[in-house]
Amino acid sequence: MEAKKKNSAMTFEDAMDELETIALKLESGTLGLDESIKEFERGMALAKFCHEKLEEAERKIEILQKGEDGKVKSKKVAVKQETGELEEGEELQGTLL
Amino acid sequence: METNNSFLSVTELNKLIKKEVETSPYLNNIYVKGEIYNLTYHSSGHIYFSLKDDDSTISATFFRYANKGLKFKLEEGMSVITFGNITVFEKRGTYQFNVMALRLDGIGELQKRIEQLKIKLGSEGIFDSNKKKPLPFLPKRIGIVTSPTGAAVRDILKVSLRRFPNLEIIIAPAKVQGDDAAMSIVKAIEELNNPKYQIDVIIAGRGGGSFEDLFVFNEEEVVRAFANSRVPIISAVGHEIDHPLCDHAADAAASTPSAAAEIAVPVKKELLDEVDYISNKILTTLINNINKEKTRLNNIESRKIFKNPEEIINYRELLLNDLEKQMLMHINKKISSQRQRLLSIANISHLEKKIITDLKHKFQLKIQKINNLSPMSVMARGFAVVLDKNNNIIKSKKNLKLGQSLDIKFVDGKISADITKIYEDI
């Protein structure tokens, strides 16, 4: 429960740092078996957290445009799945000025 | 011409000259090249100086309404090309060149402006390294400020998405050269700074071009927009030699838009590999540690004692027997030695008698002491006790009366006596 709470404010970087620390601690061979298993479990939770962080965002490309009413709106931009190049016929235009 | 009309007043002359000069096509809307000297920036905003070449000099005025568009500071000795017209000051009969526009002579003009702006903004602390924000390690959403039609936006998209396929990108289109370019870039940067977009890092710039093409990234308002960006911002102006000023104001700078994307976006595959590598390491280390413990346990278990547990009992039994034997031996030894000591005391009954005699003697001494303290023995030494009729001991003459009968008790008997006199003195 507490670990989960901690995770919500945790960044990917923090989790990676802690993961490395755990690896070092385990490798040092100074931990007892109970402690080792505890650290291992924490490590696995952190690895899972890192994976989740990496998958958190969804590919989404948008371009901002100034509408007739002067308000800025966003419009989806289609890019090719493989290369990230703009799809044929995709037109980008305008400024926010 | 009439004689009284054959002369002009000074005022009339100057008026005439003014009219002639100020309407002459040769003296209006002309370009004059020269060097600045006797330069004065007046508090009113007007600028006064002289233009000179090797042989001649002319006063010049550069009024506030004309010089407010000037983007750099004039300096003594500066070689300039001015545009304007001759005006006449009637009151003094002098004339000067009224500058409407001015630019530096030669290609050094823009460079000069940049140099001056760099010093000015630098002194404001805009380029200070302690103002630079760290870039996020793992941005979820990036913002792009560049021309929507240029190669830069495509390069940034391509490189970013190749590195991290599930990335959110918001493009704020901007003009990156020509009129309004500066305002356009400022607007776009400001828009992406709106917290509603939740942008983690901004890439702003354009692909390479001529010095003039890139000039907007040296404009004061653009440089300031980079410096003021709340969201970490990467300057991505394609350049070869000179850094545009926005490079110094940004939190990070890249020499191409693609390079900026590489700085901004981590390679997802590498991060995944690293996470997996470490978690595998943790797993194998744990297994190793467990195996080590197992081996230790096996080693212990394989010892004789754990294989034949009855041995431990046998061993204890042996130990116990041994102890029992030792104990018996020890006790026997002690008993015999005490017995020996007893036998060695020969005249034990004589010793007993001596002790009893000693004790009797001590007892009699004690009785004697007690006797000495009894009232009988006190009376035996000549004292007597006076009693009243009720056998109470009388300790004082107080309350005694003449003629009263008293008993006097001696150690060997009692007598009766009457009081015949009571003495006052003791």
PDB file of N, CA and C in Angstrom, chain A residues 12-13 16 19-20 22-23 26-27 29 31 33 36-37 39-40 43-44 46-47 50-51 53-66 72 77 79 83-86 90 92-97, chain B residues 137-138 140-141 148-149 153-154 157-158 161-162 164-175 180 183-184 187-188 191-192 196-197 268 271-272 274-276 278-279 281-283 285-286 289-290 293:
ATOM      1  N   PHE A  12      10.032   8.046 -13.661  1.00  0.00           N
ATOM      2  CA  PHE A  12      10.729   6.910 -14.270  1.00  0.00           C
ATOM      3  C   PHE A  12      12.179   6.861 -13.792  1.00  0.00           C
ATOM      4  N   GLU A  13      12.775   8.043 -13.777  1.00  0.00           N
ATOM      5  CA  GLU A  13      14.176   8.157 -13.370  1.00  0.00           C
ATOM      6  C   GLU A  13      14.391   7.681 -11.937  1.00  0.00           C
ATOM      7  N   MET A  16      14.208   3.962 -11.797  1.00  0.00           N
ATOM      8  CA  MET A  16      15.424   3.332 -12.341  1.00  0.00           C
ATOM      9  C   MET A  16      16.569   3.405 -11.334  1.00  0.00           C
ATOM     10  N   LEU A  19      15.993   0.955  -8.647  1.00  0.00           N
ATOM     11  CA  LEU A  19      16.200  -0.393  -9.183  1.00  0.00           C
ATOM     12  C   LEU A  19      17.692  -0.743  -9.199  1.00  0.00           C
ATOM     13  N   GLU A  20      18.497   0.204  -9.631  1.00  0.00           N
ATOM     14  CA  GLU A  20      19.947  -0.005  -9.659  1.00  0.00           C
ATOM     15  C   GLU A  20      20.493  -0.241  -8.251  1.00  0.00           C
ATOM     16  N   ILE A  22      18.916  -1.434  -5.728  1.00  0.00           N
ATOM     17  CA  ILE A  22      18.516  -2.765  -5.269  1.00  0.00           C
ATOM     18  C   ILE A  22      19.439  -3.828  -5.861  1.00  0.00           C
ATOM     19  N   ALA A  23      19.724  -3.687  -7.163  1.00  0.00           N
ATOM     20  CA  ALA A  23      20.621  -4.649  -7.818  1.00  0.00           C
ATOM     21  C   ALA A  23      21.975  -4.680  -7.112  1.00  0.00           C
ATOM     22  N   LEU A  26      21.697  -6.365  -3.647  1.00  0.00           N
ATOM     23  CA  LEU A  26      21.612  -7.824  -3.754  1.00  0.00           C
ATOM     24  C   LEU A  26      22.963  -8.420  -4.124  1.00  0.00           C
ATOM     25  N   GLU A  27      23.641  -7.729  -5.037  1.00  0.00           N
ATOM     26  CA  GLU A  27      24.934  -8.255  -5.492  1.00  0.00           C
ATOM     27  C   GLU A  27      25.985  -8.244  -4.390  1.00  0.00           C
ATOM     28  N   GLY A  29      25.710  -9.186  -1.536  1.00  0.00           N
ATOM     29  CA  GLY A  29      25.647 -10.443  -0.806  1.00  0.00           C
ATOM     30  C   GLY A  29      25.603 -10.263   0.696  1.00  0.00           C
ATOM     31  N   LEU A  31      22.925  -9.053   2.305  1.00  0.00           N
ATOM     32  CA  LEU A  31      21.554  -9.125   2.807  1.00  0.00           C
ATOM     33  C   LEU A  31      21.213 -10.554   3.219  1.00  0.00           C
ATOM     34  N   LEU A  33      18.418 -13.642   3.728  1.00  0.00           N
ATOM     35  CA  LEU A  33      17.514 -14.188   2.709  1.00  0.00           C
ATOM     36  C   LEU A  33      16.164 -13.467   2.729  1.00  0.00           C
ATOM     37  N   SER A  36      16.623 -10.121   1.236  1.00  0.00           N
ATOM     38  CA  SER A  36      16.841 -10.273  -0.204  1.00  0.00           C
ATOM     39  C   SER A  36      15.515 -10.417  -0.937  1.00  0.00           C
ATOM     40  N   ILE A  37      14.658 -11.231  -0.374  1.00  0.00           N
ATOM     41  CA  ILE A  37      13.369 -11.473  -1.041  1.00  0.00           C
ATOM     42  C   ILE A  37      12.529 -10.203  -1.016  1.00  0.00           C
ATOM     43  N   GLU A  39      13.681  -7.116  -1.001  1.00  0.00           N
ATOM     44  CA  GLU A  39      14.271  -6.213  -1.995  1.00  0.00           C
ATOM     45  C   GLU A  39      13.903  -6.652  -3.410  1.00  0.00           C
ATOM     46  N   PHE A  40      13.926  -7.942  -3.599  1.00  0.00           N
ATOM     47  CA  PHE A  40      13.587  -8.488  -4.918  1.00  0.00           C
ATOM     48  C   PHE A  40      12.150  -8.115  -5.298  1.00  0.00           C
ATOM     49  N   GLY A  43      11.979  -4.603  -6.199  1.00  0.00           N
ATOM     50  CA  GLY A  43      12.593  -4.457  -7.515  1.00  0.00           C
ATOM     51  C   GLY A  43      11.630  -4.814  -8.635  1.00  0.00           C
ATOM     52  N   MET A  44      10.905  -5.899  -8.448  1.00  0.00           N
ATOM     53  CA  MET A  44       9.968  -6.326  -9.486  1.00  0.00           C
ATOM     54  C   MET A  44       8.830  -5.309  -9.640  1.00  0.00           C
ATOM     55  N   LEU A  46       9.107  -2.144  -9.056  1.00  0.00           N
ATOM     56  CA  LEU A  46       9.696  -0.973  -9.724  1.00  0.00           C
ATOM     57  C   LEU A  46       9.826  -1.214 -11.224  1.00  0.00           C
ATOM     58  N   ALA A  47      10.243  -2.414 -11.595  1.00  0.00           N
ATOM     59  CA  ALA A  47      10.389  -2.741 -13.012  1.00  0.00           C
ATOM     60  C   ALA A  47       9.036  -2.636 -13.710  1.00  0.00           C
ATOM     61  N   CYS A  50       8.229   0.946 -14.197  1.00  0.00           N
ATOM     62  CA  CYS A  50       8.988   1.521 -15.315  1.00  0.00           C
ATOM     63  C   CYS A  50       8.321   1.162 -16.647  1.00  0.00           C
ATOM     64  N   HIS A  51       7.927  -0.088 -16.773  1.00  0.00           N
ATOM     65  CA  HIS A  51       7.253  -0.520 -17.998  1.00  0.00           C
ATOM     66  C   HIS A  51       5.973   0.286 -18.215  1.00  0.00           C
ATOM     67  N   LYS A  53       5.282   3.230 -17.080  1.00  0.00           N
ATOM     68  CA  LYS A  53       5.626   4.618 -17.432  1.00  0.00           C
ATOM     69  C   LYS A  53       5.947   4.735 -18.916  1.00  0.00           C
ATOM     70  N   LEU A  54       6.673   3.752 -19.428  1.00  0.00           N
ATOM     71  CA  LEU A  54       7.077   3.807 -20.834  1.00  0.00           C
ATOM     72  C   LEU A  54       5.884   3.640 -21.771  1.00  0.00           C
ATOM     73  N   GLU A  55       4.851   2.968 -21.282  1.00  0.00           N
ATOM     74  CA  GLU A  55       3.680   2.737 -22.141  1.00  0.00           C
ATOM     75  C   GLU A  55       2.572   3.755 -21.884  1.00  0.00           C
ATOM     76  N   GLU A  56       2.839   4.669 -20.921  1.00  0.00           N
ATOM     77  CA  GLU A  56       1.804   5.576 -20.458  1.00  0.00           C
ATOM     78  C   GLU A  56       1.210   6.429 -21.591  1.00  0.00           C
ATOM     79  N   ALA A  57       2.097   6.998 -22.418  1.00  0.00           N
ATOM     80  CA  ALA A  57       1.616   7.909 -23.463  1.00  0.00           C
ATOM     81  C   ALA A  57       1.129   7.119 -24.670  1.00  0.00           C
ATOM     82  N   GLU A  58       0.220   7.769 -25.391  1.00  0.00           N
ATOM     83  CA  GLU A  58      -0.257   7.178 -26.640  1.00  0.00           C
ATOM     84  C   GLU A  58       0.222   8.047 -27.777  1.00  0.00           C
ATOM     85  N   ARG A  59       0.600   7.434 -28.887  1.00  0.00           N
ATOM     86  CA  ARG A  59       1.032   8.268 -30.002  1.00  0.00           C
ATOM     87  C   ARG A  59      -0.117   9.178 -30.428  1.00  0.00           C
ATOM     88  N   LYS A  60       0.172  10.455 -30.429  1.00  0.00           N
ATOM     89  CA  LYS A  60      -0.866  11.412 -30.789  1.00  0.00           C
ATOM     90  C   LYS A  60      -0.164  12.656 -31.302  1.00  0.00           C
ATOM     91  N   ILE A  61      -0.410  13.008 -32.555  1.00  0.00           N
ATOM     92  CA  ILE A  61       0.234  14.201 -33.113  1.00  0.00           C
ATOM     93  C   ILE A  61      -0.852  15.197 -33.494  1.00  0.00           C
ATOM     94  N   GLU A  62      -0.673  16.412 -32.986  1.00  0.00           N
ATOM     95  CA  GLU A  62      -1.666  17.447 -33.238  1.00  0.00           C
ATOM     96  C   GLU A  62      -0.985  18.732 -33.672  1.00  0.00           C
ATOM     97  N   ILE A  63      -1.720  19.525 -34.462  1.00  0.00           N
ATOM     98  CA  ILE A  63      -1.218  20.852 -34.813  1.00  0.00           C
ATOM     99  C   ILE A  63      -2.242  21.874 -34.339  1.00  0.00           C
ATOM    100  N   LEU A  64      -1.730  22.944 -33.738  1.00  0.00           N
ATOM    101  CA  LEU A  64      -2.618  23.997 -33.240  1.00  0.00           C
ATOM    102  C   LEU A  64      -2.960  24.939 -34.392  1.00  0.00           C
ATOM    103  N   GLN A  65      -4.191  25.376 -34.427  1.00  0.00           N
ATOM    104  CA  GLN A  65      -4.602  26.309 -35.478  1.00  0.00           C
ATOM    105  C   GLN A  65      -5.508  27.362 -34.881  1.00  0.00           C
ATOM    106  N   LYS A  66      -5.398  28.533 -35.461  1.00  0.00           N
ATOM    107  CA  LYS A  66      -6.249  29.613 -34.974  1.00  0.00           C
ATOM    108  C   LYS A  66      -7.534  29.600 -35.796  1.00  0.00           C
ATOM    109  N   VAL A  72      -7.632  29.209 -30.352  1.00  0.00           N
ATOM    110  CA  VAL A  72      -6.686  28.190 -30.812  1.00  0.00           C
ATOM    111  C   VAL A  72      -7.313  26.808 -30.622  1.00  0.00           C
ATOM    112  N   VAL A  77      -2.960  15.166 -36.678  1.00  0.00           N
ATOM    113  CA  VAL A  77      -2.083  15.037 -37.843  1.00  0.00           C
ATOM    114  C   VAL A  77      -1.805  13.546 -38.040  1.00  0.00           C
ATOM    115  N   VAL A  79       0.352  10.503 -39.234  1.00  0.00           N
ATOM    116  CA  VAL A  79       1.718  10.147 -39.644  1.00  0.00           C
ATOM    117  C   VAL A  79       1.786   8.649 -39.884  1.00  0.00           C
ATOM    118  N   THR A  83       7.421   5.006 -40.088  1.00  0.00           N
ATOM    119  CA  THR A  83       8.518   5.969 -40.206  1.00  0.00           C
ATOM    120  C   THR A  83       8.278   7.266 -39.464  1.00  0.00           C
ATOM    121  N   GLY A  84       7.040   7.536 -39.091  1.00  0.00           N
ATOM    122  CA  GLY A  84       6.750   8.815 -38.466  1.00  0.00           C
ATOM    123  C   GLY A  84       6.692   9.947 -39.480  1.00  0.00           C
ATOM    124  N   GLU A  85       6.680   9.590 -40.777  1.00  0.00           N
ATOM    125  CA  GLU A  85       6.543  10.628 -41.808  1.00  0.00           C
ATOM    126  C   GLU A  85       5.075  10.999 -41.940  1.00  0.00           C
ATOM    127  N   LEU A  86       4.829  12.209 -42.451  1.00  0.00           N
ATOM    128  CA  LEU A  86       3.452  12.646 -42.653  1.00  0.00           C
ATOM    129  C   LEU A  86       2.794  11.760 -43.706  1.00  0.00           C
ATOM    130  N   GLU A  90      -1.299  14.975 -46.245  1.00  0.00           N
ATOM    131  CA  GLU A  90      -1.447  15.689 -44.963  1.00  0.00           C
ATOM    132  C   GLU A  90      -0.832  17.077 -45.098  1.00  0.00           C
ATOM    133  N   LEU A  92       0.102  20.724 -43.433  1.00  0.00           N
ATOM    134  CA  LEU A  92       0.289  21.514 -42.224  1.00  0.00           C
ATOM    135  C   LEU A  92       0.349  22.974 -42.639  1.00  0.00           C
ATOM    136  N   GLN A  93      -0.367  23.802 -41.935  1.00  0.00           N
ATOM    137  CA  GLN A  93      -0.402  25.207 -42.332  1.00  0.00           C
ATOM    138  C   GLN A  93      -0.609  26.122 -41.149  1.00  0.00           C
ATOM    139  N   GLY A  94      -0.410  27.399 -41.435  1.00  0.00           N
ATOM    140  CA  GLY A  94      -0.847  28.441 -40.517  1.00  0.00           C
ATOM    141  C   GLY A  94       0.146  28.814 -39.445  1.00  0.00           C
ATOM    142  N   THR A  95      -0.190  29.875 -38.739  1.00  0.00           N
ATOM    143  CA  THR A  95       0.544  30.278 -37.545  1.00  0.00           C
ATOM    144  C   THR A  95      -0.498  30.659 -36.513  1.00  0.00           C
ATOM    145  N   LEU A  96      -0.046  30.890 -35.302  1.00  0.00           N
ATOM    146  CA  LEU A  96      -0.983  31.269 -34.240  1.00  0.00           C
ATOM    147  C   LEU A  96      -1.169  32.769 -34.148  1.00  0.00           C
ATOM    148  N   LEU A  97      -0.454  33.482 -35.043  1.00  0.00           N
ATOM    149  CA  LEU A  97      -0.472  34.952 -34.984  1.00  0.00           C
ATOM    150  C   LEU A  97      -1.865  35.524 -35.210  1.00  0.00           C
TER     151      LEU A  97
ATOM    152  N   PHE B 137      13.619  13.730 -18.203  1.00  0.00           N
ATOM    153  CA  PHE B 137      14.275  12.497 -18.631  1.00  0.00           C
ATOM    154  C   PHE B 137      13.365  11.714 -19.576  1.00  0.00           C
ATOM    155  N   LEU B 138      12.103  11.688 -19.228  1.00  0.00           N
ATOM    156  CA  LEU B 138      11.158  10.907 -20.030  1.00  0.00           C
ATOM    157  C   LEU B 138       9.942  11.787 -20.353  1.00  0.00           C
ATOM    158  N   LYS B 140       6.549  13.009 -21.890  1.00  0.00           N
ATOM    159  CA  LYS B 140       5.379  12.299 -22.379  1.00  0.00           C
ATOM    160  C   LYS B 140       4.819  13.071 -23.576  1.00  0.00           C
ATOM    161  N   ARG B 141       4.901  14.385 -23.478  1.00  0.00           N
ATOM    162  CA  ARG B 141       4.341  15.223 -24.531  1.00  0.00           C
ATOM    163  C   ARG B 141       5.340  16.330 -24.876  1.00  0.00           C
ATOM    164  N   PRO B 148       5.220  25.151 -40.272  1.00  0.00           N
ATOM    165  CA  PRO B 148       4.524  23.883 -40.549  1.00  0.00           C
ATOM    166  C   PRO B 148       4.888  23.325 -41.920  1.00  0.00           C
ATOM    167  N   THR B 149       5.434  24.145 -42.779  1.00  0.00           N
ATOM    168  CA  THR B 149       5.704  23.688 -44.134  1.00  0.00           C
ATOM    169  C   THR B 149       7.171  23.329 -44.360  1.00  0.00           C
ATOM    170  N   VAL B 153       9.905  20.501 -39.198  1.00  0.00           N
ATOM    171  CA  VAL B 153       8.837  19.828 -38.463  1.00  0.00           C
ATOM    172  C   VAL B 153       8.798  18.340 -38.802  1.00  0.00           C
ATOM    173  N   ARG B 154       9.028  18.040 -40.071  1.00  0.00           N
ATOM    174  CA  ARG B 154       9.041  16.632 -40.484  1.00  0.00           C
ATOM    175  C   ARG B 154      10.215  15.878 -39.864  1.00  0.00           C
ATOM    176  N   LEU B 157       9.433  15.260 -36.151  1.00  0.00           N
ATOM    177  CA  LEU B 157       8.436  14.195 -36.005  1.00  0.00           C
ATOM    178  C   LEU B 157       9.073  12.828 -36.227  1.00  0.00           C
ATOM    179  N   LYS B 158       9.806  12.740 -37.319  1.00  0.00           N
ATOM    180  CA  LYS B 158      10.399  11.459 -37.718  1.00  0.00           C
ATOM    181  C   LYS B 158      11.352  10.939 -36.645  1.00  0.00           C
ATOM    182  N   LEU B 161       9.518  10.154 -33.194  1.00  0.00           N
ATOM    183  CA  LEU B 161       8.667   8.962 -33.201  1.00  0.00           C
ATOM    184  C   LEU B 161       9.483   7.692 -33.413  1.00  0.00           C
ATOM    185  N   ARG B 162      10.607   7.831 -34.115  1.00  0.00           N
ATOM    186  CA  ARG B 162      11.474   6.664 -34.277  1.00  0.00           C
ATOM    187  C   ARG B 162      12.057   6.280 -32.915  1.00  0.00           C
ATOM    188  N   PHE B 164      10.821   7.149 -29.873  1.00  0.00           N
ATOM    189  CA  PHE B 164       9.800   6.810 -28.881  1.00  0.00           C
ATOM    190  C   PHE B 164       8.449   6.795 -29.569  1.00  0.00           C
ATOM    191  N   PRO B 165       8.013   5.620 -30.022  1.00  0.00           N
ATOM    192  CA  PRO B 165       6.820   5.558 -30.878  1.00  0.00           C
ATOM    193  C   PRO B 165       5.546   6.085 -30.218  1.00  0.00           C
ATOM    194  N   ASN B 166       5.366   5.837 -28.932  1.00  0.00           N
ATOM    195  CA  ASN B 166       4.133   6.337 -28.309  1.00  0.00           C
ATOM    196  C   ASN B 166       4.387   7.667 -27.607  1.00  0.00           C
ATOM    197  N   LEU B 167       4.573   8.693 -28.441  1.00  0.00           N
ATOM    198  CA  LEU B 167       4.869  10.028 -27.935  1.00  0.00           C
ATOM    199  C   LEU B 167       3.741  10.957 -28.351  1.00  0.00           C
ATOM    200  N   GLU B 168       3.441  11.911 -27.492  1.00  0.00           N
ATOM    201  CA  GLU B 168       2.432  12.901 -27.850  1.00  0.00           C
ATOM    202  C   GLU B 168       3.145  14.174 -28.294  1.00  0.00           C
ATOM    203  N   ILE B 169       2.746  14.671 -29.454  1.00  0.00           N
ATOM    204  CA  ILE B 169       3.426  15.842 -30.018  1.00  0.00           C
ATOM    205  C   ILE B 169       2.393  16.895 -30.367  1.00  0.00           C
ATOM    206  N   ILE B 170       2.645  18.123 -29.945  1.00  0.00           N
ATOM    207  CA  ILE B 170       1.768  19.222 -30.337  1.00  0.00           C
ATOM    208  C   ILE B 170       2.599  20.243 -31.105  1.00  0.00           C
ATOM    209  N   ILE B 171       2.162  20.519 -32.324  1.00  0.00           N
ATOM    210  CA  ILE B 171       2.890  21.467 -33.167  1.00  0.00           C
ATOM    211  C   ILE B 171       2.203  22.834 -33.071  1.00  0.00           C
ATOM    212  N   ALA B 172       2.979  23.847 -32.710  1.00  0.00           N
ATOM    213  CA  ALA B 172       2.458  25.216 -32.751  1.00  0.00           C
ATOM    214  C   ALA B 172       3.104  25.884 -33.958  1.00  0.00           C
ATOM    215  N   PRO B 173       2.366  26.033 -35.069  1.00  0.00           N
ATOM    216  CA  PRO B 173       2.982  26.548 -36.294  1.00  0.00           C
ATOM    217  C   PRO B 173       3.395  28.014 -36.143  1.00  0.00           C
ATOM    218  N   ALA B 174       4.483  28.377 -36.792  1.00  0.00           N
ATOM    219  CA  ALA B 174       4.970  29.755 -36.708  1.00  0.00           C
ATOM    220  C   ALA B 174       5.677  30.124 -37.998  1.00  0.00           C
ATOM    221  N   LYS B 175       5.694  31.409 -38.306  1.00  0.00           N
ATOM    222  CA  LYS B 175       6.517  31.905 -39.408  1.00  0.00           C
ATOM    223  C   LYS B 175       7.935  32.017 -38.881  1.00  0.00           C
ATOM    224  N   ASP B 180       6.717  39.716 -39.380  1.00  0.00           N
ATOM    225  CA  ASP B 180       5.905  39.071 -38.341  1.00  0.00           C
ATOM    226  C   ASP B 180       6.495  37.770 -37.802  1.00  0.00           C
ATOM    227  N   MET B 183       7.071  37.885 -33.953  1.00  0.00           N
ATOM    228  CA  MET B 183       5.830  37.828 -33.180  1.00  0.00           C
ATOM    229  C   MET B 183       5.219  36.431 -33.242  1.00  0.00           C
ATOM    230  N   SER B 184       5.290  35.852 -34.436  1.00  0.00           N
ATOM    231  CA  SER B 184       4.707  34.534 -34.648  1.00  0.00           C
ATOM    232  C   SER B 184       5.374  33.473 -33.761  1.00  0.00           C
ATOM    233  N   LYS B 187       4.426  34.087 -30.080  1.00  0.00           N
ATOM    234  CA  LYS B 187       3.056  33.623 -29.850  1.00  0.00           C
ATOM    235  C   LYS B 187       3.017  32.103 -29.652  1.00  0.00           C
ATOM    236  N   ALA B 188       3.704  31.412 -30.552  1.00  0.00           N
ATOM    237  CA  ALA B 188       3.674  29.944 -30.515  1.00  0.00           C
ATOM    238  C   ALA B 188       4.312  29.402 -29.234  1.00  0.00           C
ATOM    239  N   GLU B 191       1.944  30.065 -26.417  1.00  0.00           N
ATOM    240  CA  GLU B 191       0.790  29.165 -26.453  1.00  0.00           C
ATOM    241  C   GLU B 191       1.141  27.806 -25.830  1.00  0.00           C
ATOM    242  N   LEU B 192       2.283  27.286 -26.228  1.00  0.00           N
ATOM    243  CA  LEU B 192       2.675  25.960 -25.717  1.00  0.00           C
ATOM    244  C   LEU B 192       3.008  25.998 -24.229  1.00  0.00           C
ATOM    245  N   LYS B 196      -2.528  24.098 -19.894  1.00  0.00           N
ATOM    246  CA  LYS B 196      -3.558  23.151 -20.342  1.00  0.00           C
ATOM    247  C   LYS B 196      -2.997  22.106 -21.313  1.00  0.00           C
ATOM    248  N   TYR B 197      -1.898  22.438 -21.971  1.00  0.00           N
ATOM    249  CA  TYR B 197      -1.320  21.474 -22.919  1.00  0.00           C
ATOM    250  C   TYR B 197      -0.430  20.429 -22.235  1.00  0.00           C
ATOM    251  N   LYS B 268      13.166   4.607 -26.593  1.00  0.00           N
ATOM    252  CA  LYS B 268      12.344   3.756 -25.733  1.00  0.00           C
ATOM    253  C   LYS B 268      12.938   2.361 -25.585  1.00  0.00           C
ATOM    254  N   LEU B 271      15.610   2.163 -23.071  1.00  0.00           N
ATOM    255  CA  LEU B 271      15.104   2.228 -21.690  1.00  0.00           C
ATOM    256  C   LEU B 271      14.506   0.889 -21.274  1.00  0.00           C
ATOM    257  N   LEU B 272      13.715   0.316 -22.192  1.00  0.00           N
ATOM    258  CA  LEU B 272      13.123  -0.996 -21.905  1.00  0.00           C
ATOM    259  C   LEU B 272      14.213  -2.022 -21.638  1.00  0.00           C
ATOM    260  N   GLU B 274      17.159  -1.529 -20.618  1.00  0.00           N
ATOM    261  CA  GLU B 274      17.849  -1.270 -19.359  1.00  0.00           C
ATOM    262  C   GLU B 274      17.027  -1.771 -18.167  1.00  0.00           C
ATOM    263  N   VAL B 275      15.719  -1.478 -18.215  1.00  0.00           N
ATOM    264  CA  VAL B 275      14.849  -1.958 -17.129  1.00  0.00           C
ATOM    265  C   VAL B 275      14.923  -3.480 -17.063  1.00  0.00           C
ATOM    266  N   ASP B 276      14.820  -4.118 -18.228  1.00  0.00           N
ATOM    267  CA  ASP B 276      14.833  -5.583 -18.249  1.00  0.00           C
ATOM    268  C   ASP B 276      16.178  -6.131 -17.795  1.00  0.00           C
ATOM    269  N   ILE B 278      18.299  -4.763 -15.709  1.00  0.00           N
ATOM    270  CA  ILE B 278      18.451  -4.658 -14.249  1.00  0.00           C
ATOM    271  C   ILE B 278      17.534  -5.650 -13.546  1.00  0.00           C
ATOM    272  N   SER B 279      16.292  -5.778 -14.045  1.00  0.00           N
ATOM    273  CA  SER B 279      15.413  -6.707 -13.314  1.00  0.00           C
ATOM    274  C   SER B 279      15.887  -8.145 -13.477  1.00  0.00           C
ATOM    275  N   LYS B 281      19.014  -8.951 -13.709  1.00  0.00           N
ATOM    276  CA  LYS B 281      20.167  -9.021 -12.818  1.00  0.00           C
ATOM    277  C   LYS B 281      19.691  -9.274 -11.390  1.00  0.00           C
ATOM    278  N   ILE B 282      18.629  -8.547 -11.016  1.00  0.00           N
ATOM    279  CA  ILE B 282      18.084  -8.717  -9.667  1.00  0.00           C
ATOM    280  C   ILE B 282      17.593 -10.141  -9.471  1.00  0.00           C
ATOM    281  N   LEU B 283      16.903 -10.646 -10.490  1.00  0.00           N
ATOM    282  CA  LEU B 283      16.363 -11.998 -10.398  1.00  0.00           C
ATOM    283  C   LEU B 283      17.484 -13.030 -10.285  1.00  0.00           C
ATOM    284  N   THR B 285      20.550 -12.596  -9.391  1.00  0.00           N
ATOM    285  CA  THR B 285      21.286 -12.442  -8.131  1.00  0.00           C
ATOM    286  C   THR B 285      20.530 -13.095  -6.993  1.00  0.00           C
ATOM    287  N   LEU B 286      19.217 -12.895  -6.999  1.00  0.00           N
ATOM    288  CA  LEU B 286      18.411 -13.495  -5.926  1.00  0.00           C
ATOM    289  C   LEU B 286      18.518 -15.020  -5.986  1.00  0.00           C
ATOM    290  N   ASN B 289      21.781 -16.052  -4.734  1.00  0.00           N
ATOM    291  CA  ASN B 289      21.837 -15.950  -3.275  1.00  0.00           C
ATOM    292  C   ASN B 289      21.104 -17.116  -2.630  1.00  0.00           C
ATOM    293  N   ILE B 290      19.944 -17.462  -3.195  1.00  0.00           N
ATOM    294  CA  ILE B 290      19.170 -18.571  -2.641  1.00  0.00           C
ATOM    295  C   ILE B 290      19.953 -19.869  -2.788  1.00  0.00           C
ATOM    296  N   GLU B 293      22.632 -20.144  -0.244  1.00  0.00           N
ATOM    297  CA  GLU B 293      22.083 -20.532   1.059  1.00  0.00           C
ATOM    298  C   GLU B 293      21.767 -22.026   1.072  1.00  0.00           C
TER     299      GLU B 293
END
